[in-house]
């Protein structure tokens, strides 16, 4: 069960001999409900989760042609997320664990996003062995931007994280500045891709000709690349967002045509992707991972996927002949956004790796499992 934000989701997976099959995956989105507010309203999300959770669980069982008796383990997103939303999912899972007499395990939401990279197309079997370690995960979502190193399953070392806005949050805020609909991130990406595909030369001629105070590009583009030259793996997108705001304010509203808006989206997206790719490249060079994955809602961004794929391809071509090639994995688009299948996969693997004593403790998890809105990798074991 997954209710960390504005999707009420449930899934059932079958895990046998290192292979996973998604039997059912149901997602009830609240995006249209929150659109008029320009963002997710936690209390409203909570009320919708209350309304949707039982029908979603029932629909998932029906899709999988299973009954509660067929379920071996229950899992739920424990955190991080919006507390009013997390409470509903955790409460529902605890209730089902008690009524169905099943063990229950809490899963960290971002951990689920990493393991979404193991999910193939619906009904396909996929192998857990696709993860070769060390593994480098770039997590990019509305609330998180992190580089995480894994030396084995469920062993996490946070190399760097955002110091202010997350990349996905910056996408949504820029969309709001430009008067675009919610959720803004995918709209900004679509407009950016449209501008890139329809312009052979990237310029800011629109800004320079319309603005009373011409805006000049720096060596990278129109907008800055924050923390690009720092000696760490941290990120910052607040200043970039502010730079977009100042640039847009220089353009009269009556002059903000479609081409201009698309150009702003393109220049902004290129700035974000440049930073993400540069920091990832730096981490690859320092830690030599065998696998690189992207995770989180922004992993659906086509430009980011293309640039990271190109990076890994280039590094593999430049590697010594005897060097092991880096594998680059991306989640299926259906599993990039919040879903319960990724929570189920992470839970199945965790359950397999814990002792019989710890498994027994999970039968009483309904008594003490509580949501944690700020749950991080540091407090995972």
XYZ file of C-alpha atoms in Angstrom:
381
model
C 0.000 0.000 0.000
C 1.313 3.467 -0.943
C -0.234 6.774 0.205
C 2.742 9.068 0.720
C 1.317 11.971 -1.292
C -1.679 12.242 -3.627
C -1.882 8.735 -5.112
C -3.827 5.979 -3.374
C -2.114 2.823 -4.595
C -2.082 -0.914 -3.945
C -0.256 -3.748 -5.680
C 0.284 -7.487 -5.412
C 3.485 -9.174 -6.543
C 4.611 -12.763 -6.704
C 8.217 -13.336 -5.688
C 9.672 -16.776 -6.353
C 13.297 -17.900 -6.772
C 14.659 -14.430 -7.398
C 12.006 -13.518 -9.965
C 9.168 -11.051 -9.485
C 5.888 -10.810 -11.381
C 3.488 -7.901 -10.886
C 0.062 -9.520 -10.520
C -1.864 -6.283 -10.061
C -1.013 -2.602 -9.674
C -3.758 -0.053 -8.988
C -3.266 3.716 -8.701
C -5.990 6.252 -7.958
C -4.598 9.735 -8.673
C -5.812 12.970 -7.101
C -3.962 15.256 -9.545
C -7.087 16.814 -11.032
C -8.498 17.452 -7.552
C -5.422 19.394 -6.410
C -4.928 21.219 -9.715
C -7.092 24.195 -8.763
C -4.903 24.776 -5.704
C -1.671 24.610 -7.710
C -0.251 21.872 -5.472
C -1.107 19.059 -3.102
C -3.218 20.068 -0.081
C -2.313 17.536 2.663
C -5.671 17.450 4.473
C -7.565 17.157 1.204
C -5.244 14.342 0.135
C -5.899 12.570 3.421
C -9.683 12.725 2.973
C -9.374 11.329 -0.545
C -7.173 8.498 0.690
C -9.827 7.614 3.271
C -12.431 7.467 0.505
C -10.273 5.510 -1.940
C -8.189 3.076 0.093
C -10.732 0.275 0.512
C -11.945 0.310 -3.136
C -8.329 0.367 -4.358
C -7.364 -2.643 -2.226
C -10.482 -4.519 -3.322
C -9.854 -3.741 -6.995
C -6.256 -4.928 -6.675
C -7.325 -8.280 -5.226
C -9.891 -8.685 -7.993
C -7.365 -7.869 -10.719
C -4.967 -10.456 -9.332
C -7.797 -13.025 -8.919
C -6.737 -13.561 -5.312
C -8.252 -13.496 -1.847
C -6.692 -12.331 1.440
C -5.866 -15.957 2.200
C -3.417 -15.954 -0.703
C -1.391 -13.054 0.714
C 1.799 -13.920 2.611
C 3.066 -10.472 3.543
C 1.679 -6.946 3.769
C 3.824 -3.876 3.104
C 3.171 -0.159 3.368
C 5.022 3.093 2.755
C 6.180 4.184 6.199
C 7.729 7.464 5.031
C 8.863 10.000 3.987
C 5.829 11.889 2.751
C 2.902 14.018 3.871
C 1.950 12.931 7.376
C -1.859 13.203 6.870
C -1.515 11.007 3.780
C 0.899 8.481 5.307
C -1.369 7.985 8.311
C -4.164 6.616 6.110
C -2.008 4.046 4.343
C -0.274 2.882 7.508
C -3.574 2.678 9.414
C -5.169 0.652 6.621
C -2.204 -1.721 6.460
C -2.224 -2.230 10.226
C -5.944 -2.940 10.162
C -5.542 -5.515 7.369
C -2.584 -7.134 9.140
C -4.715 -7.576 12.240
C -7.855 -8.794 10.452
C -6.046 -11.055 7.982
C -3.442 -12.208 10.538
C -0.487 -11.363 8.290
C 3.036 -10.024 8.910
C 3.493 -6.346 8.072
C 6.624 -4.487 6.992
C 7.166 -0.735 6.598
C 9.114 0.461 3.553
C 10.969 3.718 2.956
C 9.368 5.469 -0.023
C 12.616 6.400 -1.816
C 13.902 2.870 -1.366
C 10.827 1.765 -3.273
C 11.675 4.162 -6.108
C 15.163 2.648 -6.393
C 13.732 -0.866 -6.612
C 11.241 0.252 -9.254
C 14.211 -0.106 -11.606
C 13.852 -3.869 -11.300
C 10.271 -3.902 -12.566
C 9.806 -4.845 -16.196
C 6.675 -4.581 -18.303
C 3.423 -5.761 -16.686
C 3.311 -9.555 -16.177
C 6.994 -9.894 -17.146
C 9.379 -11.718 -14.849
C 12.501 -9.819 -13.903
C 15.625 -10.885 -12.091
C 16.881 -9.383 -8.881
C 20.390 -10.112 -10.165
C 19.996 -7.157 -12.560
C 21.309 -5.027 -9.703
C 25.110 -5.242 -9.746
C 26.943 -3.570 -6.885
C 28.215 -1.051 -6.125
C 25.145 0.774 -7.406
C 24.710 4.533 -7.753
C 21.170 5.897 -7.549
C 20.191 9.408 -8.609
C 16.910 10.107 -6.825
C 14.990 13.026 -8.322
C 11.448 13.858 -7.241
C 9.234 16.681 -6.046
C 10.576 16.469 -2.519
C 13.996 14.873 -2.897
C 17.186 15.139 -4.921
C 19.899 12.771 -3.702
C 22.845 10.720 -4.893
C 22.904 7.429 -3.004
C 25.562 4.722 -3.130
C 24.583 1.095 -2.475
C 27.290 -1.501 -1.875
C 24.662 -4.233 -1.500
C 20.909 -4.566 -1.180
C 19.521 -2.190 1.458
C 22.911 -0.672 2.295
C 22.695 3.061 1.644
C 25.249 5.861 1.798
C 23.932 9.315 0.934
C 26.687 11.040 -1.046
C 24.848 14.308 -1.576
C 21.419 15.903 -1.407
C 19.662 19.150 -2.149
C 20.321 22.020 0.218
C 16.981 23.690 -0.549
C 14.460 22.989 -3.321
C 14.341 19.555 -4.917
C 14.555 19.402 -8.710
C 10.925 18.325 -9.117
C 9.790 21.102 -6.795
C 11.700 23.631 -8.903
C 9.997 22.315 -12.061
C 6.568 22.818 -10.480
C 7.392 26.320 -9.217
C 8.723 27.424 -12.601
C 5.525 26.132 -14.198
C 3.520 28.276 -11.781
C 5.619 31.348 -12.666
C 4.785 30.777 -16.318
C 1.068 30.314 -15.642
C 1.092 26.640 -16.588
C -1.288 24.054 -15.163
C -0.621 21.622 -12.309
C 1.179 19.261 -12.144
C 3.671 21.590 -13.771
C 6.773 19.418 -14.030
C 5.614 17.239 -16.936
C 4.234 20.309 -18.753
C 7.542 22.177 -18.465
C 9.379 19.085 -19.740
C 7.002 18.698 -22.680
C 7.368 22.347 -23.677
C 11.145 22.170 -23.293
C 11.320 19.109 -25.535
C 9.077 20.831 -28.081
C 11.387 23.852 -28.227
C 14.491 21.665 -28.502
C 12.994 19.551 -31.276
C 11.829 22.563 -33.283
C 14.903 24.784 -33.030
C 18.206 23.894 -34.619
C 20.013 26.663 -32.779
C 19.335 27.395 -29.142
C 19.393 31.120 -28.545
C 17.676 33.657 -26.372
C 16.810 35.989 -29.219
C 13.262 36.285 -27.899
C 14.511 37.605 -24.564
C 17.082 39.900 -26.114
C 14.596 41.448 -28.511
C 11.632 41.750 -26.152
C 13.243 42.669 -22.850
C 14.058 46.300 -22.117
C 17.179 45.036 -20.331
C 18.617 42.296 -22.564
C 19.403 39.057 -20.751
C 22.750 37.582 -21.692
C 23.629 33.915 -21.623
C 26.444 32.713 -19.424
C 28.896 30.088 -20.680
C 26.300 27.367 -20.104
C 23.060 29.025 -21.147
C 20.507 31.542 -20.002
C 20.307 30.333 -16.409
C 22.980 29.436 -13.817
C 24.086 25.896 -12.942
C 24.113 26.042 -9.110
C 26.899 24.278 -7.179
C 28.411 22.927 -10.387
C 31.941 23.733 -9.231
C 31.694 22.645 -5.600
C 33.826 19.754 -4.349
C 30.832 17.783 -3.040
C 27.763 16.002 -4.410
C 25.130 18.356 -3.011
C 22.534 20.204 -5.075
C 20.750 23.552 -4.907
C 17.910 24.681 -7.154
C 16.479 27.654 -5.250
C 18.800 30.150 -6.941
C 18.021 28.725 -10.369
C 14.314 29.108 -9.680
C 14.887 32.730 -8.648
C 16.889 33.398 -11.817
C 13.937 32.181 -13.878
C 11.608 34.454 -11.894
C 13.760 37.547 -12.550
C 14.060 36.708 -16.244
C 10.322 36.244 -16.668
C 9.555 39.484 -14.826
C 11.508 41.402 -17.476
C 9.100 40.248 -20.174
C 5.699 42.002 -20.377
C 2.843 39.525 -20.108
C 1.449 40.544 -23.494
C 4.771 39.484 -25.065
C 4.853 36.022 -23.439
C 3.891 33.939 -26.442
C 4.103 30.149 -26.733
C 7.591 30.178 -28.257
C 8.947 32.351 -25.480
C 7.438 30.180 -22.759
C 8.783 27.051 -24.424
C 12.217 28.656 -24.599
C 12.187 29.440 -20.878
C 11.156 25.845 -20.168
C 13.974 24.560 -22.372
C 16.650 26.756 -20.824
C 15.467 25.876 -17.315
C 15.340 22.141 -17.992
C 18.822 22.202 -19.552
C 20.177 23.917 -16.430
C 18.651 21.303 -14.111
C 19.752 18.360 -16.242
C 23.284 19.757 -16.620
C 23.688 19.847 -12.844
C 22.192 16.388 -12.285
C 24.326 14.789 -14.991
C 27.527 16.566 -13.931
C 27.177 15.497 -10.295
C 26.324 11.939 -11.338
C 29.395 11.812 -13.594
C 31.547 13.021 -10.733
C 30.167 10.297 -8.442
C 30.693 7.613 -11.097
C 34.319 8.637 -11.519
C 34.943 8.548 -7.775
C 33.036 5.389 -6.782
C 33.153 3.261 -9.972
C 29.650 1.744 -9.710
C 28.682 -1.283 -11.781
C 25.082 -0.057 -12.018
C 23.590 3.432 -12.310
C 19.860 3.993 -11.837
C 17.524 6.965 -11.695
C 14.569 6.983 -9.340
C 11.652 9.201 -8.369
C 9.012 11.051 -10.331
C 11.503 13.126 -12.348
C 13.054 9.869 -13.621
C 10.233 10.035 -16.195
C 11.900 13.128 -17.695
C 12.968 12.085 -21.204
C 15.777 14.639 -21.461
C 17.326 13.458 -18.203
C 17.136 9.829 -19.347
C 18.750 10.677 -22.675
C 21.588 12.646 -21.107
C 22.365 10.020 -18.467
C 22.263 7.254 -21.075
C 24.672 9.260 -23.223
C 26.939 9.805 -20.214
C 27.113 6.112 -19.349
C 27.606 5.152 -23.011
C 30.510 7.598 -23.320
C 32.130 6.390 -20.107
C 31.809 2.783 -21.255
C 33.429 3.611 -24.591
C 36.294 5.374 -22.846
C 36.823 2.552 -20.340
C 39.744 0.162 -20.599
C 38.942 -3.048 -22.553
C 39.097 -5.193 -19.419
C 36.937 -2.829 -17.375
C 33.426 -3.981 -16.541
C 30.850 -1.892 -18.354
C 28.435 0.219 -16.343
C 24.794 -0.853 -16.604
C 22.274 1.990 -16.786
C 18.746 1.165 -15.649
C 15.616 3.293 -15.814
C 12.185 2.391 -14.454
C 9.314 1.756 -16.816
C 7.426 5.042 -17.178
C 4.428 3.477 -15.411
C 6.595 2.879 -12.343
C 8.487 6.189 -12.312
C 5.677 7.969 -10.483
C 4.366 6.900 -7.077
C 2.974 3.370 -7.116
C 2.621 0.409 -4.787
C 4.381 -2.183 -6.972
C 7.745 -0.662 -6.102
C 6.883 -0.858 -2.389
C 5.914 -4.512 -2.798
C 9.160 -5.365 -4.602
C 11.319 -3.731 -1.939
C 9.297 -5.495 0.770
C 9.639 -8.922 -0.864
C 13.412 -8.557 -1.056
C 13.698 -7.232 2.486
C 11.563 -10.076 3.849
C 13.740 -12.638 2.085
C 16.869 -11.257 3.734
C 15.766 -10.994 7.367
C 16.089 -13.687 10.016
C 13.276 -15.959 11.167
C 13.322 -14.110 14.493
C 12.769 -10.764 12.788
C 10.068 -12.261 10.563
C 8.214 -13.366 13.668
C 8.310 -9.810 14.997
C 6.529 -8.592 11.873
C 3.418 -10.513 12.914
C 2.969 -7.907 15.661
C 3.933 -4.890 13.550
C 0.300 -3.720 13.560
C 0.840 -2.812 17.227
C 3.768 -0.441 16.785
C 4.343 0.565 13.139
C 3.953 4.341 12.805
C 4.384 6.689 9.851
C 7.491 8.862 9.702
C 7.129 11.940 7.490
C 10.891 12.590 7.560
C 12.116 9.009 7.249
C 15.594 8.987 5.735
C 18.127 6.445 4.528
C 20.247 7.081 7.600
C 17.796 5.343 9.927
C 17.291 2.271 7.735
C 18.803 -1.105 8.638
